[in-house]
CSV table of C-alpha atoms and ligand atoms in Angstrom, one decimal:
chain,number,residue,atom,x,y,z
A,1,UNK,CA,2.0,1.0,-41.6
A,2,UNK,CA,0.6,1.8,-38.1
A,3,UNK,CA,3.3,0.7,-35.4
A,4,UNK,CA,2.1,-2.7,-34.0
A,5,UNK,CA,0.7,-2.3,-30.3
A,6,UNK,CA,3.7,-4.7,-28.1
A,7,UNK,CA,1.9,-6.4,-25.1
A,8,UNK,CA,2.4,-5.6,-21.3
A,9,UNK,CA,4.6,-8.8,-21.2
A,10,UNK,CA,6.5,-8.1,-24.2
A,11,UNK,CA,6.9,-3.8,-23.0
A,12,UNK,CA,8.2,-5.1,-19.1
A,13,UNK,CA,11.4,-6.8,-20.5
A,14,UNK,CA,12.3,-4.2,-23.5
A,15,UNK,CA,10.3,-1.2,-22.9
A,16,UNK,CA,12.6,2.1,-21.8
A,17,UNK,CA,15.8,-0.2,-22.9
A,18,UNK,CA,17.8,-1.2,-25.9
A,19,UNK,CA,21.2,-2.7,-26.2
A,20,UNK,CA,23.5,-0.3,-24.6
A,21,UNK,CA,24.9,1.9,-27.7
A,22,UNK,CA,28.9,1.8,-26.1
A,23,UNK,CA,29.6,-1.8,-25.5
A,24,UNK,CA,26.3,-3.7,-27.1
A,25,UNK,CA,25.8,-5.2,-23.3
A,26,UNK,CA,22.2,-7.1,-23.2
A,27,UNK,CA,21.3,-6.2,-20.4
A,28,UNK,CA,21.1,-3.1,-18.5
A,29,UNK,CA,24.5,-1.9,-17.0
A,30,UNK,CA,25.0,-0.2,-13.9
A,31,UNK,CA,26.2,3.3,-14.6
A,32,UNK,CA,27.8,3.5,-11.6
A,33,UNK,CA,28.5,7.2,-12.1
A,34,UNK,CA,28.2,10.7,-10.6
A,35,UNK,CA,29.1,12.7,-13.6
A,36,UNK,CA,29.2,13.1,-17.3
A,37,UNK,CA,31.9,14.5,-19.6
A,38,UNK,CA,30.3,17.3,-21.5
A,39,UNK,CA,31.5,17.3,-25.0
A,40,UNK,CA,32.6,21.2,-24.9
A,41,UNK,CA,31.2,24.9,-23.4
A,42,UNK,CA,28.5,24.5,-25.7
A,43,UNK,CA,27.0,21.0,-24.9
A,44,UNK,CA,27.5,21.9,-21.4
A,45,UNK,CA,25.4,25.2,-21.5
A,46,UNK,CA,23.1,23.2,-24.0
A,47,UNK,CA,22.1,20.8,-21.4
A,48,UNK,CA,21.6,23.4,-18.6
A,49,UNK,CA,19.7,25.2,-20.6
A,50,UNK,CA,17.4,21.7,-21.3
A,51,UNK,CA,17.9,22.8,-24.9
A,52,UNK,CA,19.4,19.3,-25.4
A,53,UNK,CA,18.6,16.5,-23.3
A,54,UNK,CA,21.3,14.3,-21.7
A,55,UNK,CA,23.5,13.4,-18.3
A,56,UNK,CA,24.6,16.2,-16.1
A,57,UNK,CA,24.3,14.7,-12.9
A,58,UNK,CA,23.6,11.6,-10.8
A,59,UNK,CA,20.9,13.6,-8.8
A,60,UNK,CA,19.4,14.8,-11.7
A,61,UNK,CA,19.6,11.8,-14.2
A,62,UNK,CA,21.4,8.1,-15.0
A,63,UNK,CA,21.3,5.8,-17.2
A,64,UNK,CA,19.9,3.1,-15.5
A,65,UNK,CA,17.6,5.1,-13.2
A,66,UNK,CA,16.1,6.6,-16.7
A,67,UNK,CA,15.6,2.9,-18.3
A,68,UNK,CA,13.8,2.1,-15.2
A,69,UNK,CA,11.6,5.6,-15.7
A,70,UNK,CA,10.8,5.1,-19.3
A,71,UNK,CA,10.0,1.1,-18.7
A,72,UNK,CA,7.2,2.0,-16.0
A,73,UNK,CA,6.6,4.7,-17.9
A,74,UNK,CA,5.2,2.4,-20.8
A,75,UNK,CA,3.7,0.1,-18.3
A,76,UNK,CA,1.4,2.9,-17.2
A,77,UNK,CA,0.6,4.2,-20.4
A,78,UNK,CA,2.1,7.9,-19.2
A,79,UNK,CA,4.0,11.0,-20.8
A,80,UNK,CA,7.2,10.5,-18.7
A,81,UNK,CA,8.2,9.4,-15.2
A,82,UNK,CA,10.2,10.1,-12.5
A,83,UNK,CA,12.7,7.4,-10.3
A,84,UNK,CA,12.8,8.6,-6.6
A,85,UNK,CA,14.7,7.3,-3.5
A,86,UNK,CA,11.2,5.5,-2.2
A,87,UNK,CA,7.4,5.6,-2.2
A,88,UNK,CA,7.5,8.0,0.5
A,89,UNK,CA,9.6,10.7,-1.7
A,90,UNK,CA,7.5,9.8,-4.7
A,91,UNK,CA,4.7,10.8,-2.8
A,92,UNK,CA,6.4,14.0,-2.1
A,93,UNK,CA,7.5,14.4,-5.4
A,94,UNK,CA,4.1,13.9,-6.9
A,95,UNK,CA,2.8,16.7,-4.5
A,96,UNK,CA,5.7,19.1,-4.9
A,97,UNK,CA,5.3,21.0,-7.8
A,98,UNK,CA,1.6,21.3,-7.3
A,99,UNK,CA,1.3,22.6,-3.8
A,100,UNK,CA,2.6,25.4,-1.5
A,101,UNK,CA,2.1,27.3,2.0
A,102,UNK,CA,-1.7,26.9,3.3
A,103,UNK,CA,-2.2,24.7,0.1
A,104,UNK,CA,-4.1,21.0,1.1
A,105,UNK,CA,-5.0,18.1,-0.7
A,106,UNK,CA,-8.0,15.5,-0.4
A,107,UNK,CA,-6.8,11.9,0.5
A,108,UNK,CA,-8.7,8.5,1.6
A,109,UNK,CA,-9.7,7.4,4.3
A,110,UNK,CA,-8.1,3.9,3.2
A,111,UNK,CA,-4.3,4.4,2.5
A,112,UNK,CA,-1.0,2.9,3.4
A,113,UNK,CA,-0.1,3.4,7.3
A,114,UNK,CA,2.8,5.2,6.7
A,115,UNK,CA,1.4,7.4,4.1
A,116,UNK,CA,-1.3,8.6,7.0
A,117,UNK,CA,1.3,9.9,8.8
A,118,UNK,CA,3.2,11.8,6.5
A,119,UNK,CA,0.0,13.3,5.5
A,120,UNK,CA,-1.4,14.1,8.4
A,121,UNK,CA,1.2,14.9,10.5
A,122,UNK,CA,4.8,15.7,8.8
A,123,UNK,CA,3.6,17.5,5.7
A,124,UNK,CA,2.0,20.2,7.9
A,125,UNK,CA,6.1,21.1,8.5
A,126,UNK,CA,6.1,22.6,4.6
A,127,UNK,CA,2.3,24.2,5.7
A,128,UNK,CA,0.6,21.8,3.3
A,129,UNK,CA,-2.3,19.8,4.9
A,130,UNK,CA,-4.6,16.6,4.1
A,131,UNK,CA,-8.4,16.3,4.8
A,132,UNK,CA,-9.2,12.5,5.3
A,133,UNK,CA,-12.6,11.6,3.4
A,134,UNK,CA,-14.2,7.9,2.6
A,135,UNK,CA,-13.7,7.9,-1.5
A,136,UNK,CA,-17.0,6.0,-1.2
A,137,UNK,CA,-18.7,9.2,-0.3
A,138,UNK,CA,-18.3,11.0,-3.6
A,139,UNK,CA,-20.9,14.1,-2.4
A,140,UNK,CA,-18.3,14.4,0.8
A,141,UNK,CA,-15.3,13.7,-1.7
A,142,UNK,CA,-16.7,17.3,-3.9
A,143,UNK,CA,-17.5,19.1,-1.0
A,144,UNK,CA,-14.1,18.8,0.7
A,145,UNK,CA,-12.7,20.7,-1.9
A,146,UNK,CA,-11.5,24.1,-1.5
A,147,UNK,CA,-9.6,27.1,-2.6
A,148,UNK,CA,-6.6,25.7,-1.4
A,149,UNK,CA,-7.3,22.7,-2.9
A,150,UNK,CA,-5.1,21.0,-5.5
A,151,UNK,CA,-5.1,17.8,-5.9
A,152,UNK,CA,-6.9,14.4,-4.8
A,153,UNK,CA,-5.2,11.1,-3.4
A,154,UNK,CA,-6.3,7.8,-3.5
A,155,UNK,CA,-4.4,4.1,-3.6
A,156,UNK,CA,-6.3,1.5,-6.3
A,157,UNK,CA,-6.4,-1.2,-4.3
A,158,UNK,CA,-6.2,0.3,-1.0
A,159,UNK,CA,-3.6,-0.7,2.0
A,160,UNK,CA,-4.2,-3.2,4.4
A,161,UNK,CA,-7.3,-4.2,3.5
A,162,UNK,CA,-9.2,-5.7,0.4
A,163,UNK,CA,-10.7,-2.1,-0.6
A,164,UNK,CA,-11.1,-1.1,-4.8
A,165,UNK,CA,-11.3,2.5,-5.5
A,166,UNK,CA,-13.6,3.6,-7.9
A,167,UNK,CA,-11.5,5.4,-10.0
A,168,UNK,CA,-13.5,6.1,-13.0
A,169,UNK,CA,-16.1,7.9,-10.1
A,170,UNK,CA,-13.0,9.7,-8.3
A,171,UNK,CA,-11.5,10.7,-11.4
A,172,UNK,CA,-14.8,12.0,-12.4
A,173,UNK,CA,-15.0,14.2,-9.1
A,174,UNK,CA,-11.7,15.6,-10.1
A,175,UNK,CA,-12.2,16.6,-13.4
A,176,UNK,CA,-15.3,18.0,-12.1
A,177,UNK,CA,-13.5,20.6,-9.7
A,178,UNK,CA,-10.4,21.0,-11.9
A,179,UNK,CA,-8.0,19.3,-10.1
A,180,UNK,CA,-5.6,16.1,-10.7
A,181,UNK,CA,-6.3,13.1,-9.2
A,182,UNK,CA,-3.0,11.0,-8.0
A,183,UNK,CA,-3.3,7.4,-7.8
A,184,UNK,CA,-0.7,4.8,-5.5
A,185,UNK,CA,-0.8,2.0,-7.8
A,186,UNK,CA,1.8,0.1,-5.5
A,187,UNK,CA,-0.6,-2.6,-4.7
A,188,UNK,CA,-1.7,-3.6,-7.9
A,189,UNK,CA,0.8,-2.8,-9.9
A,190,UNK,CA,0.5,-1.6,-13.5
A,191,UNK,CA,-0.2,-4.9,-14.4
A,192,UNK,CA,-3.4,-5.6,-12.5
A,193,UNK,CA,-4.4,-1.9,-13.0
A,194,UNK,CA,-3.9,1.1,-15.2
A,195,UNK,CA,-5.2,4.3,-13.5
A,196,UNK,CA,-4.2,6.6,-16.4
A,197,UNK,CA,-7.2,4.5,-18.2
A,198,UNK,CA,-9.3,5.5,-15.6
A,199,UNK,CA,-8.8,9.4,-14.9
A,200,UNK,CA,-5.7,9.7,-13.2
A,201,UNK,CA,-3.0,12.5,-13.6
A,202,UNK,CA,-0.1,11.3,-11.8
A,203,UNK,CA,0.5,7.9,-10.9
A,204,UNK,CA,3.2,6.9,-7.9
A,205,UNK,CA,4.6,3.8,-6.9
A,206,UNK,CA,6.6,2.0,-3.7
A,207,UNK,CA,9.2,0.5,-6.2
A,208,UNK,CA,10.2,-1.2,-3.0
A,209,UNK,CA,7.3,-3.7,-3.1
A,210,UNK,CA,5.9,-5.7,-6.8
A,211,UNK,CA,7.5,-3.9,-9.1
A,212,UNK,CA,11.2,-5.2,-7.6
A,213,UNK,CA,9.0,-8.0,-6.0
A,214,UNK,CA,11.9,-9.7,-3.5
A,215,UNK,CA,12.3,-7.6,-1.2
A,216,UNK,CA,15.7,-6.0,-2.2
A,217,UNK,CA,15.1,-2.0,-2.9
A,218,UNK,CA,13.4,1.0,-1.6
A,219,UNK,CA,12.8,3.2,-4.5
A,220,UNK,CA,9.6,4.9,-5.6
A,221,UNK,CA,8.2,6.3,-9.0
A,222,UNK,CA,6.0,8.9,-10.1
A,223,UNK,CA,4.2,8.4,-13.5
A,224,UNK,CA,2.8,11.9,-15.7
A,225,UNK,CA,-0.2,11.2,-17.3
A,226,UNK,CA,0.8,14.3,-19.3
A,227,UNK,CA,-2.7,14.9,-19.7
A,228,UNK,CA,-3.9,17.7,-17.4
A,229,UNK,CA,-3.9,21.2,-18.6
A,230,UNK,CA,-1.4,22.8,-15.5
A,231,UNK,CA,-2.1,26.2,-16.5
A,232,UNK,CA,-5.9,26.7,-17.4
A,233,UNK,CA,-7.0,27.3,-13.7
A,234,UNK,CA,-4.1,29.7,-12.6
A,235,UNK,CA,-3.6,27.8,-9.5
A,236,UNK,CA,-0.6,25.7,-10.3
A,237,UNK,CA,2.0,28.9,-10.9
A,238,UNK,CA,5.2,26.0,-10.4
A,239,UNK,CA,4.4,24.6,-13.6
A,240,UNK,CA,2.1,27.7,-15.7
A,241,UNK,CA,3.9,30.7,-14.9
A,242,UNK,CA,8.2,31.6,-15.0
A,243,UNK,CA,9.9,29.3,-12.5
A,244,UNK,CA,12.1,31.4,-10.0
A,245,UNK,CA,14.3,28.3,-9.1
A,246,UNK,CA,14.8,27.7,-12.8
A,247,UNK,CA,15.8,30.8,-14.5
A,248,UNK,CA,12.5,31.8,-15.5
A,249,UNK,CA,11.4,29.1,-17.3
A,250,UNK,CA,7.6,28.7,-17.9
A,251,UNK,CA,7.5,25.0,-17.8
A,252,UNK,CA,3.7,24.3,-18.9
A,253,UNK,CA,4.2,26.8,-22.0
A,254,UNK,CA,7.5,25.3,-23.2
A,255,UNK,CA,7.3,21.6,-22.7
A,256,UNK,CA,3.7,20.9,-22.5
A,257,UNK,CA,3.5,17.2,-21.6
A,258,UNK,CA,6.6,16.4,-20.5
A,259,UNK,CA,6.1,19.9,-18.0
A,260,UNK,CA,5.9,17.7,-15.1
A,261,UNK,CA,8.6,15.4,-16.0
A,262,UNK,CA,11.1,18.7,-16.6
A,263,UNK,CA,10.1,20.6,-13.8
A,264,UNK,CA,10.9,17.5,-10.9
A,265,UNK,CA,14.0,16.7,-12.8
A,266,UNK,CA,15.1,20.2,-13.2
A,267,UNK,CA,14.3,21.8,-9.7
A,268,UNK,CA,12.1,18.7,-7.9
A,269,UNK,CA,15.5,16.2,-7.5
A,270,UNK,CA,17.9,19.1,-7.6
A,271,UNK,CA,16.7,20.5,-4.9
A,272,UNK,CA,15.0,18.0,-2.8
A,273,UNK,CA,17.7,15.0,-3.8
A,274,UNK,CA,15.7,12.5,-3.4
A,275,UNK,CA,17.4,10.6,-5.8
A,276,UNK,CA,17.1,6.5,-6.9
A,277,UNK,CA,20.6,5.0,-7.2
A,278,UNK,CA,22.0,3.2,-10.2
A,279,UNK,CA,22.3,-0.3,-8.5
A,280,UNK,CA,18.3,0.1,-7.3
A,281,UNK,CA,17.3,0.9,-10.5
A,282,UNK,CA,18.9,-2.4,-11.8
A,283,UNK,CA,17.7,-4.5,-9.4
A,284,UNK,CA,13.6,-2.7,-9.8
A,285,UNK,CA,14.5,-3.4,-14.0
A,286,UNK,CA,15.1,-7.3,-13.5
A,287,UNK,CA,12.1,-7.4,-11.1
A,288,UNK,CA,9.8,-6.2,-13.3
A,289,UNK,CA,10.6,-8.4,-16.2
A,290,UNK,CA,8.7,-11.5,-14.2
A,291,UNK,CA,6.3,-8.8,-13.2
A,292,UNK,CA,3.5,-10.3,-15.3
A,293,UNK,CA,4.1,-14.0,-14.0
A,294,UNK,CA,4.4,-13.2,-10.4
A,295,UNK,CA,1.3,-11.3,-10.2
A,296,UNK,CA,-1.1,-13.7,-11.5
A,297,UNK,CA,0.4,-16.2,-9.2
A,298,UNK,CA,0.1,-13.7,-6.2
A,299,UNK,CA,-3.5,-13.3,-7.3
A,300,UNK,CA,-4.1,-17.2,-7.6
A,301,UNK,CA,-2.9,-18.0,-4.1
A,302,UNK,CA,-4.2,-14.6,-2.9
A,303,UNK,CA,-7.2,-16.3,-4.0
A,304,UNK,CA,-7.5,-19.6,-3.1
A,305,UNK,CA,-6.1,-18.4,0.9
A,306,UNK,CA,-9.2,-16.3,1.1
A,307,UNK,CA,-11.5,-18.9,0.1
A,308,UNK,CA,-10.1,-21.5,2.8
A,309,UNK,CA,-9.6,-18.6,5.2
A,310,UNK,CA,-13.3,-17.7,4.7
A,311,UNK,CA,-14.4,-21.2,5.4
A,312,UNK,CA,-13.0,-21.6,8.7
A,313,UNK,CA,-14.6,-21.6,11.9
A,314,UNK,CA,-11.7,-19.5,13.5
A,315,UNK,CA,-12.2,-16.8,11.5
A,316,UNK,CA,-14.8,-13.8,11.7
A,317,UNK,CA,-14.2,-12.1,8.1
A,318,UNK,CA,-11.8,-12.3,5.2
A,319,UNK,CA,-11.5,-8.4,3.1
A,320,UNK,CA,-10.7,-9.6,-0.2
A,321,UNK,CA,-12.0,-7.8,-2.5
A,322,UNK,CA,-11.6,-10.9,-4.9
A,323,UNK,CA,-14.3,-13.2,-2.9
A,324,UNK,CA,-17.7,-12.9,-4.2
A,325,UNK,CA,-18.8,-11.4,-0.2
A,326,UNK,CA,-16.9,-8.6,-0.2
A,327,UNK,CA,-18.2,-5.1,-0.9
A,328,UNK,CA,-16.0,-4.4,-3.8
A,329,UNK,CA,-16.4,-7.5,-6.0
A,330,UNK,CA,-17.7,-5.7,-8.3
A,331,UNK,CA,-15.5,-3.3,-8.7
A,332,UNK,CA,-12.6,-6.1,-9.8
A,333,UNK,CA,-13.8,-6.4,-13.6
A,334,UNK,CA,-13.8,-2.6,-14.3
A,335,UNK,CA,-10.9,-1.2,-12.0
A,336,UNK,CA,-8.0,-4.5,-11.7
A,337,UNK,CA,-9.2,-6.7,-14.8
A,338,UNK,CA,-6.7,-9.2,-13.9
A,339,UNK,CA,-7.1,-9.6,-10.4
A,340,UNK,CA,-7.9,-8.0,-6.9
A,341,UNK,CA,-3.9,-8.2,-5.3
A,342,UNK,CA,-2.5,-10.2,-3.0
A,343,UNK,CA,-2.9,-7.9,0.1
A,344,UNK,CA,-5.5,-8.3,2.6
A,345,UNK,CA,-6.7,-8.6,6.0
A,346,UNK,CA,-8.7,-11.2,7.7
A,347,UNK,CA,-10.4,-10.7,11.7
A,348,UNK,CA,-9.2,-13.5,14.0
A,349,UNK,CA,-11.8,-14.7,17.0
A,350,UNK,CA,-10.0,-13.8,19.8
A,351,UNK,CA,-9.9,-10.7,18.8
A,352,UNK,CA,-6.0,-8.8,19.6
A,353,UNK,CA,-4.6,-11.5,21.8
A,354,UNK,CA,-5.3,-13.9,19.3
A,355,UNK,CA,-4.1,-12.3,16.6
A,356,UNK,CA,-0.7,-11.8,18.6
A,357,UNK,CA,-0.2,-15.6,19.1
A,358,UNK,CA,-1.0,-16.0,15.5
A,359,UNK,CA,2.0,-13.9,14.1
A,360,UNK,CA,4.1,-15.2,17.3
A,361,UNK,CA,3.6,-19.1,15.5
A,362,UNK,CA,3.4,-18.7,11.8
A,363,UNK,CA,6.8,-20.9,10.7
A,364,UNK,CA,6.5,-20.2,6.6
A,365,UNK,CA,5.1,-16.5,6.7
A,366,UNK,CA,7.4,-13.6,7.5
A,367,UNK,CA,6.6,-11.4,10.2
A,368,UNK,CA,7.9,-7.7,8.4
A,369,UNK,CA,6.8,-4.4,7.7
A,370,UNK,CA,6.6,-5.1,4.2
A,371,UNK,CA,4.1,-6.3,1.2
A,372,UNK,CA,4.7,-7.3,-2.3
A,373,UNK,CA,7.5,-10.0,-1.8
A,374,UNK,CA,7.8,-13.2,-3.5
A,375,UNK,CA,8.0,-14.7,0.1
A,376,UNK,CA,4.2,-14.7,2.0
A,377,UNK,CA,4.5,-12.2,4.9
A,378,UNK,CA,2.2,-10.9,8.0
A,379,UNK,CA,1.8,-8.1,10.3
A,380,UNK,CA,-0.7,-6.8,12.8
A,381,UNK,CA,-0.8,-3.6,11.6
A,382,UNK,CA,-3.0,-2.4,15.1
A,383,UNK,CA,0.7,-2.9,17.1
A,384,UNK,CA,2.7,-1.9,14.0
A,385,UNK,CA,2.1,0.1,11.2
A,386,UNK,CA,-1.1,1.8,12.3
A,387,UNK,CA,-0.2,1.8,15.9
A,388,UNK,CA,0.3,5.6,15.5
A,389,UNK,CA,-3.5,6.0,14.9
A,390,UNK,CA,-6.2,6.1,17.4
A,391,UNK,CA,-8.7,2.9,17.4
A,392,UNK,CA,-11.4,4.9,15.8
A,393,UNK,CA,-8.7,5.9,12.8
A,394,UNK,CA,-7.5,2.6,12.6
A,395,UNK,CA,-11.2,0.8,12.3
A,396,UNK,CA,-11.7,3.7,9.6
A,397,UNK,CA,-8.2,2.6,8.0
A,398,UNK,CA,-9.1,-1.4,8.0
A,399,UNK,CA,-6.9,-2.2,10.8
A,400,UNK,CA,-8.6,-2.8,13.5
A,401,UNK,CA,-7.2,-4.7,16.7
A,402,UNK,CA,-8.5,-7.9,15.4
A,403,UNK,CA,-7.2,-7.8,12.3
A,404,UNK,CA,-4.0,-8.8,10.7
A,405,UNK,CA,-3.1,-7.8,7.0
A,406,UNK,CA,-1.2,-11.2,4.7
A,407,UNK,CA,0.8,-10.6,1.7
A,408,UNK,CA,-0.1,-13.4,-0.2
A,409,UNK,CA,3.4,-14.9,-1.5
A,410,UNK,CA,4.2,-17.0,-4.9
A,411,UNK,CA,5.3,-20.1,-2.3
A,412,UNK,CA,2.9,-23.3,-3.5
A,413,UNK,CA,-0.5,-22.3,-2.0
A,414,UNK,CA,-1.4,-25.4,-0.3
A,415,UNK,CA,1.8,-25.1,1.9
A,416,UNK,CA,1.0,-21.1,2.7
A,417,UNK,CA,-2.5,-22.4,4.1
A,418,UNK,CA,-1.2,-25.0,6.4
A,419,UNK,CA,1.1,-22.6,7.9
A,420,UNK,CA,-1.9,-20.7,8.5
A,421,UNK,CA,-3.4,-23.9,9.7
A,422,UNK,CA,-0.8,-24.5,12.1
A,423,UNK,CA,-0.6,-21.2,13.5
A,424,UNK,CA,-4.2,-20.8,14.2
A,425,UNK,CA,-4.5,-23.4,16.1
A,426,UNK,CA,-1.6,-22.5,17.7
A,427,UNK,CA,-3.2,-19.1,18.6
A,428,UNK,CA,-6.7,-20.3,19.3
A,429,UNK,CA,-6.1,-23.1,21.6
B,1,PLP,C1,5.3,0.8,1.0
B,1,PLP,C2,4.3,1.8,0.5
B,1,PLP,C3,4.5,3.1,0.4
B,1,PLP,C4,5.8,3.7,0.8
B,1,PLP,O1,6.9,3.2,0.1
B,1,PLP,P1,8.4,3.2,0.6
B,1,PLP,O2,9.1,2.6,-0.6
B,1,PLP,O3,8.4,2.2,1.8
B,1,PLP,O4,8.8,4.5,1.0
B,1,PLP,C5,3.5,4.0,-0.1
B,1,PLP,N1,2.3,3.5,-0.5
B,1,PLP,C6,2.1,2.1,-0.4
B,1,PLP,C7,0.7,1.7,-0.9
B,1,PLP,C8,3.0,1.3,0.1
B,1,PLP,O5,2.7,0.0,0.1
């Protein structure tokens, strides 16, 4: 008898978890602890040795850091995953074993603010670099590549504004030039989209945003694939060939799938720390058991505040990619099945000013550097987030001066539009 298939809303409450074996507690505990009795020499050298697998260290592994891994492990449909201290470290975690001095990667044009900088700017300290190209430009995409070159970066559906990636097309690029393609699936969560389906190799996450969806953790998550071949192209010698930092072990040989897994447990959080806590963990786990709910009322309100938005006189434009007008409708059926997210911009008349009094007079909505809470929240990103980027970067980026970026909430939707109401008036008097 074939194993019967469980359903994304059945896997988010019990995948990764069972009762726990010492005290038959429900629900996940908190394994509030450092270290791990060892049950003699040999166990101890055993698990050093990754000859058995099991708890050494906090830095390394938990309990409840591990249930969170394996649960969004299944909910991406990956070979193993990784729990790191935030989005930003997952990021760096994803890019670690694959890169080195004078080694560069290939990101969009359309990402997360913060994740411009640290590719632009603060990975250059570890002499890795990123070369900016619109994803949309798959001839520019190809032809960016390089020697150096080893791997692509993309979000799904792309920060701040309303923007689907074609994965299937990117992915197809990548495979094309031998290289893995690394997805941020933060905005759509595995829910709305699965990028593993679509081509990806690695798939990270801001566990700070949906996937804990209250606004209560930073943590981050990288997913495997387990799919791409680390050692057919020679250029990935971390994973392929004997690891100096681990004793010698040949990671890709040995472990095959699970390579990637191994090698940022083993030497990635050993050595960089970057490390989820227990009580994080816990808090991500209960969030993503309403994960399925909470997103198809973010992308019902996301929906019906882009339509009345798009309908008003005060307003030039509205980037959703779930309204029939936008560029990337049609990407919504093939790429996020169940919806195009709850994040996007809109341009205010009155351009900057305008869009100043506006977040100044909003009552309901939150004005925080954050997305992907139950509660509806707004920034500018031109005086905030992007502010670090010239004008021309931040038109490129979606964030122009007139433009300010909504995280559509799970409040009733007819009381998130007449907060909007109210504060447009406010700021276009
Ligand atoms: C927030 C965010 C990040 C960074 O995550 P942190 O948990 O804040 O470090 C990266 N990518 C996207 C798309 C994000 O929204």
């Amino acid at each position: 008898m074939t194993e019967r298939q469980l359903a994304f809303e059945t896997l988010q409450i019990h995948a990764g978890t069972a009762a726990d074996p010492a005290t038959g507690a429900r629900q996940v505990p908190i394994y509030q602890t450092t270290a791990y009795v060892f049950r003699d020499a040999d166990h101890a050298a055993k698990l050093f040795n990754l000859q058995e697998i099991g708890y050494i260290y906090s830095r390394l592994t938990n309990p409840t850091v591990s249930a969170l891994a394996n649960r969004v492990c299944a909910l991406e449909g990956g070979a193993g995953a990784i729990c790191c201290s935030s989005g930003h470290a997952a990021q760096i975690m994803a890019l670690f074993p694959l890169m080195g001095p004078g080694k560069n990667i290939i990101a969009s044009t359309r990402l997360y603010g913060g994740t411009m900088t640290q590719f632009s700017q603060t990975i250059k300290r570890f002499g890795w670099s990123a070369k900016f190209v619109d994803f949309d430009d798959l001839a520019a995409l190809e032809a960016a590549v390089d020697d150096d070159t080893r791997a692509i970066f993309c979000e799904s559906i792309a920060n701040p504004g309303g923007y689907i990636t074609d994965l299937d097309a990117v992915a197809g690029v990548a495979d094309k030039v031998g290289l893995p393609l690394i997805v941020d699936n933060t905005s759509a969560t595995p829910y709305l989209c699965r990028p593993i389906e679509h081509g990806a190799t690695l798939v990270v996450h801001s566990a700070t945003k949906y996937l804990t969806g209250n606004g209560t953790v930073t943590g981050g998550i990288v997913v495997d694939s387990g799919k791409f071949d680390w050692s057919k192209s020679g250029k990935f010698p971390s994973l392929s060939e004997p690891e100096p930092a681990y004793h010698g072990l040949a990671f890709h040989p040995a472990l095959g799938a699970m390579a990637f897994t191994f090698h940022s447990i083993a030497v990635g959080l050993r050595d960089l720390g970057m490390t989820m806590n227990p009580q994080g963990a816990h808090y991500t786990l209960m969030g993503i058991e309403t994960l399925s709910l909470r997103m198809d009322r973010h992308v019902e309100n996301a929906r019906k505040v882009a339509e009345w938005l798009e309908k008003d006189p005060r307003i030039d434009y509205v980037t959703y990619a779930g309204l029939p007008s936008s560029p990337y409708h049609h990407r919504v059926a093939r790429i996020c099945p169940k919806g195009a997210g709850a994040l996007f911009t809109f341009a205010v008349k009155g351009g900057y000013d305008a869009c100043v009094k506006l977040i100044d007079n909003v009552k309901l909505f939150s004005h925080v550097a954050n997305l992907g809470d139950t509660r509806s929240l707004i920034i500018h990103s031109a005086s905030t987030t992007h502010r670090q980027l010239t004008e021309e970067q931040q038109i490129k980026a979606g964030a122009a001066p007139n433009v300010v970026r909504v995280s559509i909430g799970i409040e009733h939707a007819d009381d998130i539009i007449a907060d909007l109401d109210q504060a447009l008036a406010a700021a276009t008097a």
